[in-house]
XYZ file of C-alpha atoms in Angstrom:
336
model
C -22.423 -34.471 -3.916
C -23.734 -36.883 -1.295
C -27.262 -37.019 -0.002
C -28.486 -34.327 2.341
C -28.623 -35.342 5.995
C -31.830 -35.569 8.055
C -32.026 -35.580 11.865
C -35.188 -36.143 13.882
C -36.395 -37.862 17.038
C -39.304 -38.700 19.330
C -39.504 -38.657 23.123
C -39.986 -41.952 25.001
C -42.899 -40.638 27.049
C -45.792 -43.045 26.606
C -46.741 -44.953 23.486
C -46.501 -43.474 20.002
C -49.875 -42.524 18.559
C -51.301 -41.830 15.110
C -50.249 -38.191 15.337
C -46.602 -39.224 15.785
C -46.868 -41.777 12.997
C -48.788 -39.788 10.376
C -47.246 -36.455 11.245
C -43.645 -37.631 11.450
C -42.529 -41.244 11.246
C -44.426 -42.270 8.113
C -42.988 -39.231 6.380
C -39.493 -40.333 7.458
C -40.103 -43.781 5.990
C -41.454 -42.495 2.690
C -38.543 -40.098 2.184
C -35.682 -42.148 3.665
C -34.247 -43.163 0.283
C -33.707 -39.483 -0.565
C -31.534 -38.619 2.439
C -28.842 -39.750 4.841
C -30.986 -40.290 7.939
C -30.308 -40.125 11.672
C -33.266 -40.895 13.928
C -32.816 -40.785 17.685
C -34.936 -41.542 20.732
C -34.663 -38.245 22.615
C -34.699 -39.545 26.164
C -32.919 -36.478 27.561
C -35.918 -34.397 26.526
C -38.216 -36.789 28.389
C -37.126 -35.543 31.827
C -37.842 -31.840 31.185
C -41.248 -32.607 32.693
C -42.085 -35.069 35.502
C -41.490 -38.590 34.227
C -41.782 -42.194 35.374
C -38.247 -43.369 36.180
C -39.455 -46.976 36.443
C -40.474 -47.107 32.782
C -38.076 -44.648 31.067
C -35.573 -47.276 29.901
C -38.243 -49.684 28.657
C -40.138 -46.871 26.929
C -36.917 -45.902 25.183
C -36.499 -49.405 23.759
C -40.173 -49.415 22.765
C -39.759 -46.270 20.664
C -36.630 -47.652 18.989
C -38.479 -50.876 18.167
C -41.404 -48.901 16.775
C -39.053 -47.003 14.470
C -38.090 -50.356 12.957
C -41.674 -51.618 12.986
C -42.890 -48.533 11.118
C -40.424 -49.174 8.315
C -37.157 -47.367 9.080
C -34.570 -49.193 6.947
C -31.153 -49.684 8.581
C -29.533 -49.651 5.139
C -30.726 -46.060 4.809
C -30.899 -44.800 8.379
C -29.152 -44.792 11.737
C -31.199 -45.307 14.909
C -29.677 -44.362 18.259
C -30.529 -43.208 21.777
C -29.783 -39.567 22.543
C -28.357 -40.060 26.031
C -25.929 -42.711 24.769
C -24.046 -39.985 22.851
C -22.525 -37.691 25.471
C -21.800 -34.916 22.988
C -25.474 -33.885 23.200
C -25.209 -32.689 26.785
C -21.790 -31.094 26.362
C -22.775 -29.111 23.295
C -25.961 -28.006 25.040
C -23.891 -26.377 27.795
C -21.639 -24.626 25.297
C -24.614 -23.304 23.335
C -26.320 -22.222 26.564
C -23.503 -19.812 27.124
C -24.114 -17.927 23.873
C -27.939 -18.100 23.838
C -29.755 -15.014 25.208
C -32.179 -15.843 28.005
C -35.009 -13.848 26.442
C -34.901 -16.085 23.350
C -35.864 -19.037 25.543
C -38.470 -17.141 27.539
C -40.246 -16.268 24.290
C -40.805 -19.906 23.324
C -44.542 -20.587 23.070
C -44.308 -24.200 24.261
C -42.375 -23.119 27.364
C -45.019 -20.546 28.224
C -47.839 -23.065 27.807
C -46.168 -25.858 29.791
C -44.896 -23.494 32.489
C -48.452 -22.335 33.183
C -49.544 -25.957 33.689
C -46.587 -26.809 35.953
C -46.657 -23.630 38.047
C -43.904 -23.519 40.662
C -42.651 -26.953 39.611
C -41.403 -25.749 36.219
C -37.760 -26.763 35.749
C -34.792 -25.012 34.215
C -34.647 -28.015 31.878
C -38.020 -27.116 30.401
C -36.786 -23.600 29.688
C -33.585 -25.018 28.203
C -35.334 -27.681 26.072
C -34.840 -25.730 22.801
C -31.077 -25.447 23.333
C -30.827 -29.202 23.790
C -32.881 -29.580 20.611
C -30.476 -27.219 18.843
C -27.522 -29.304 20.029
C -29.221 -32.471 18.748
C -29.567 -30.981 15.283
C -26.308 -29.067 15.000
C -24.125 -31.976 16.171
C -24.989 -33.941 13.029
C -24.681 -31.009 10.616
C -28.220 -31.751 9.460
C -29.272 -30.157 6.189
C -32.980 -30.574 6.898
C -35.087 -31.282 9.967
C -38.583 -32.800 9.623
C -40.803 -30.774 11.956
C -44.476 -30.252 12.606
C -45.986 -26.797 12.719
C -45.684 -26.756 16.529
C -41.900 -27.252 16.344
C -41.155 -24.576 13.738
C -40.350 -21.990 16.399
C -37.798 -24.309 18.013
C -36.111 -24.918 14.672
C -35.984 -21.185 14.038
C -34.224 -20.844 17.391
C -31.751 -23.532 16.312
C -31.031 -21.518 13.167
C -30.623 -18.335 15.230
C -28.224 -20.040 17.662
C -26.120 -21.436 14.804
C -26.025 -18.055 13.057
C -25.076 -16.281 16.299
C -22.294 -18.778 17.003
C -20.948 -18.513 13.466
C -21.007 -14.712 13.659
C -19.154 -14.613 16.966
C -16.690 -17.470 16.531
C -16.555 -18.399 12.846
C -15.529 -16.734 9.609
C -17.757 -15.547 6.787
C -16.292 -18.127 4.420
C -15.851 -20.801 7.102
C -18.875 -21.188 9.418
C -18.472 -23.495 12.398
C -22.050 -24.792 12.427
C -24.344 -25.692 9.541
C -27.649 -23.811 9.579
C -30.449 -26.355 8.959
C -33.642 -25.938 6.936
C -37.122 -27.151 7.968
C -38.761 -30.017 6.103
C -42.520 -29.737 6.594
C -45.137 -31.892 4.975
C -48.505 -30.152 5.051
C -50.937 -33.039 4.758
C -51.150 -35.078 7.911
C -48.572 -32.945 9.683
C -51.075 -32.012 12.385
C -53.383 -34.819 13.517
C -56.004 -33.671 15.972
C -57.484 -35.179 19.131
C -60.385 -37.623 18.905
C -62.131 -35.771 21.725
C -61.516 -32.214 20.511
C -60.825 -31.479 16.856
C -59.303 -28.092 17.726
C -56.444 -29.586 19.763
C -53.510 -31.632 18.547
C -53.401 -35.367 19.313
C -50.922 -35.589 22.169
C -49.339 -38.064 24.556
C -49.729 -35.484 27.322
C -53.531 -35.420 27.061
C -54.818 -37.028 30.276
C -57.531 -38.919 28.351
C -56.340 -41.996 26.494
C -59.577 -41.782 24.482
C -58.159 -38.701 22.756
C -55.615 -40.698 20.749
C -55.103 -43.989 18.957
C -51.814 -45.514 20.053
C -49.851 -47.592 17.563
C -49.915 -50.575 19.911
C -53.586 -50.350 20.898
C -55.412 -53.697 20.455
C -58.210 -53.818 17.846
C -61.031 -53.662 20.393
C -59.571 -50.528 21.985
C -59.219 -48.854 18.581
C -62.810 -49.703 17.672
C -64.026 -48.340 21.008
C -62.123 -45.061 20.643
C -63.401 -44.437 17.129
C -66.955 -45.355 18.084
C -66.893 -42.862 20.967
C -64.895 -40.065 19.314
C -66.462 -36.610 19.165
C -68.637 -35.887 16.106
C -71.609 -33.643 15.269
C -75.260 -34.222 14.326
C -74.875 -33.142 10.681
C -75.356 -35.730 7.929
C -72.896 -35.624 5.052
C -69.133 -35.359 5.569
C -66.722 -32.900 3.989
C -63.262 -31.396 4.486
C -62.138 -27.937 5.560
C -65.244 -26.673 7.333
C -64.045 -24.527 10.283
C -67.366 -25.196 12.000
C -66.728 -28.967 11.836
C -63.129 -29.541 13.050
C -63.802 -33.148 14.094
C -65.246 -33.964 10.690
C -62.178 -32.601 8.925
C -59.841 -34.478 11.274
C -61.567 -37.853 10.912
C -61.801 -37.568 7.131
C -58.103 -36.661 7.014
C -57.254 -39.704 9.135
C -59.304 -41.913 6.832
C -57.576 -40.544 3.738
C -54.107 -40.988 5.221
C -54.695 -44.467 6.623
C -56.576 -45.849 3.602
C -54.190 -44.347 1.057
C -57.073 -42.667 -0.780
C -56.917 -39.120 -2.100
C -58.883 -36.332 -0.446
C -60.955 -36.072 -3.603
C -61.859 -39.773 -3.486
C -62.707 -39.611 0.227
C -64.818 -36.494 -0.256
C -66.836 -38.223 -2.995
C -67.181 -41.479 -1.027
C -68.333 -39.827 2.199
C -70.326 -36.810 1.056
C -73.721 -38.394 1.832
C -72.685 -40.522 4.812
C -73.729 -40.339 8.417
C -71.303 -41.102 11.223
C -72.801 -44.561 11.682
C -71.648 -45.466 8.172
C -68.303 -43.700 8.334
C -66.891 -44.862 11.663
C -66.722 -48.558 10.671
C -64.795 -47.520 7.531
C -62.317 -45.531 9.622
C -61.974 -48.406 12.075
C -61.229 -50.906 9.303
C -58.689 -48.592 7.655
C -56.969 -47.990 11.001
C -56.734 -51.682 11.869
C -55.369 -52.556 8.433
C -52.750 -49.802 8.602
C -51.566 -50.728 12.109
C -51.591 -54.526 11.784
C -48.192 -54.887 10.047
C -46.633 -52.360 12.439
C -47.839 -54.269 15.491
C -46.671 -57.599 14.072
C -43.195 -56.244 13.270
C -42.960 -54.614 16.690
C -43.610 -57.944 18.446
C -40.909 -59.548 16.302
C -38.314 -56.869 17.133
C -39.091 -56.804 20.860
C -38.916 -60.586 20.918
C -35.226 -60.429 19.940
C -33.615 -58.115 22.511
C -30.091 -58.979 21.367
C -30.910 -57.762 17.862
C -32.408 -54.495 19.119
C -29.413 -53.831 21.360
C -27.047 -54.480 18.444
C -28.969 -51.960 16.321
C -28.669 -49.321 19.026
C -25.010 -50.074 19.716
C -24.131 -49.710 16.035
C -26.290 -46.593 15.873
C -24.431 -45.012 18.783
C -21.093 -45.673 17.110
C -22.223 -44.106 13.831
C -23.707 -41.131 15.653
C -20.552 -40.543 17.718
C -18.420 -40.639 14.574
C -20.206 -37.481 13.394
C -21.167 -35.807 16.679
C -17.754 -35.875 18.365
C -15.865 -34.092 15.559
C -18.592 -31.402 15.481
C -18.283 -30.940 19.240
C -14.496 -30.654 18.975
C -14.862 -28.073 16.210
C -17.140 -25.982 18.439
C -14.779 -26.266 21.411
C -11.816 -25.245 19.268
C -13.736 -22.211 17.991
C -14.478 -21.209 21.585
C -10.783 -21.422 22.450
C -10.654 -24.636 24.468
C -7.525 -26.742 24.580
C -8.123 -30.144 23.021
C -7.282 -33.457 24.740
C -3.825 -34.795 23.934
């Protein structure tokens, strides 16, 4: 039995922040020896909302470089760009044709984003989960690392695979592998620095709401110094009346490598004036090696392009046979 396969990706829309790192990428790095890993930059997803065409390509390379900088090991993982593997778009169309419209209309993220976009909402935003399903199903992933906010999309992926297998496969010979979620509870949901009840997000209009992985030290110190707190002295976890306190303590624990128990004991009598310098120092120390490695990778464009070229070839070697299997099940003639 070989290792189980993992598939995950991040959109190239703005810089990666601590929520992306602590909620996803660091977990990938820590577990990469256990699995066969495929990590893509999902640039097709980036245009489901208005995007900056002038920076899309550069942002895509930035995310790929950050994967390497954060510790993704090419001996254990494949890094590639979604749009470079054409099977993603073709499988999306095929799956569209067996996915009920009401399944997509029920997606919570679509409802939330559609309200914000009003009349400008695109069919691509509605169809986002089918593209995500194609991403996952192409690589016959056993497990998919997801945050709590993506669980519904993964459930849709499982439903689409099950529906396809029921309609076009055999009980003892399914066409598509049905993936399982891989969710890590601690750190899976990092909250905004300006509102501890909302997730840290690249779409938040305020850059003060997040710490980006490539922020310079002075910007990080400024954001932590100005982040939302409360007037209560003494810091503790899991108080629903103090969401910012819980979030900042969680960040400190994750970035310093200390246990929740150790952080709770260390900070129980602190005021924010004592705590914020500790969080700042832990953040700078955690991000320093990432920023240094990122500069090294981006300074050697030929190396980065070779990584992505090899990644595309490895991805196509798995994705194309899966696509052909789906087309055969649907009754298509295959190229001679």
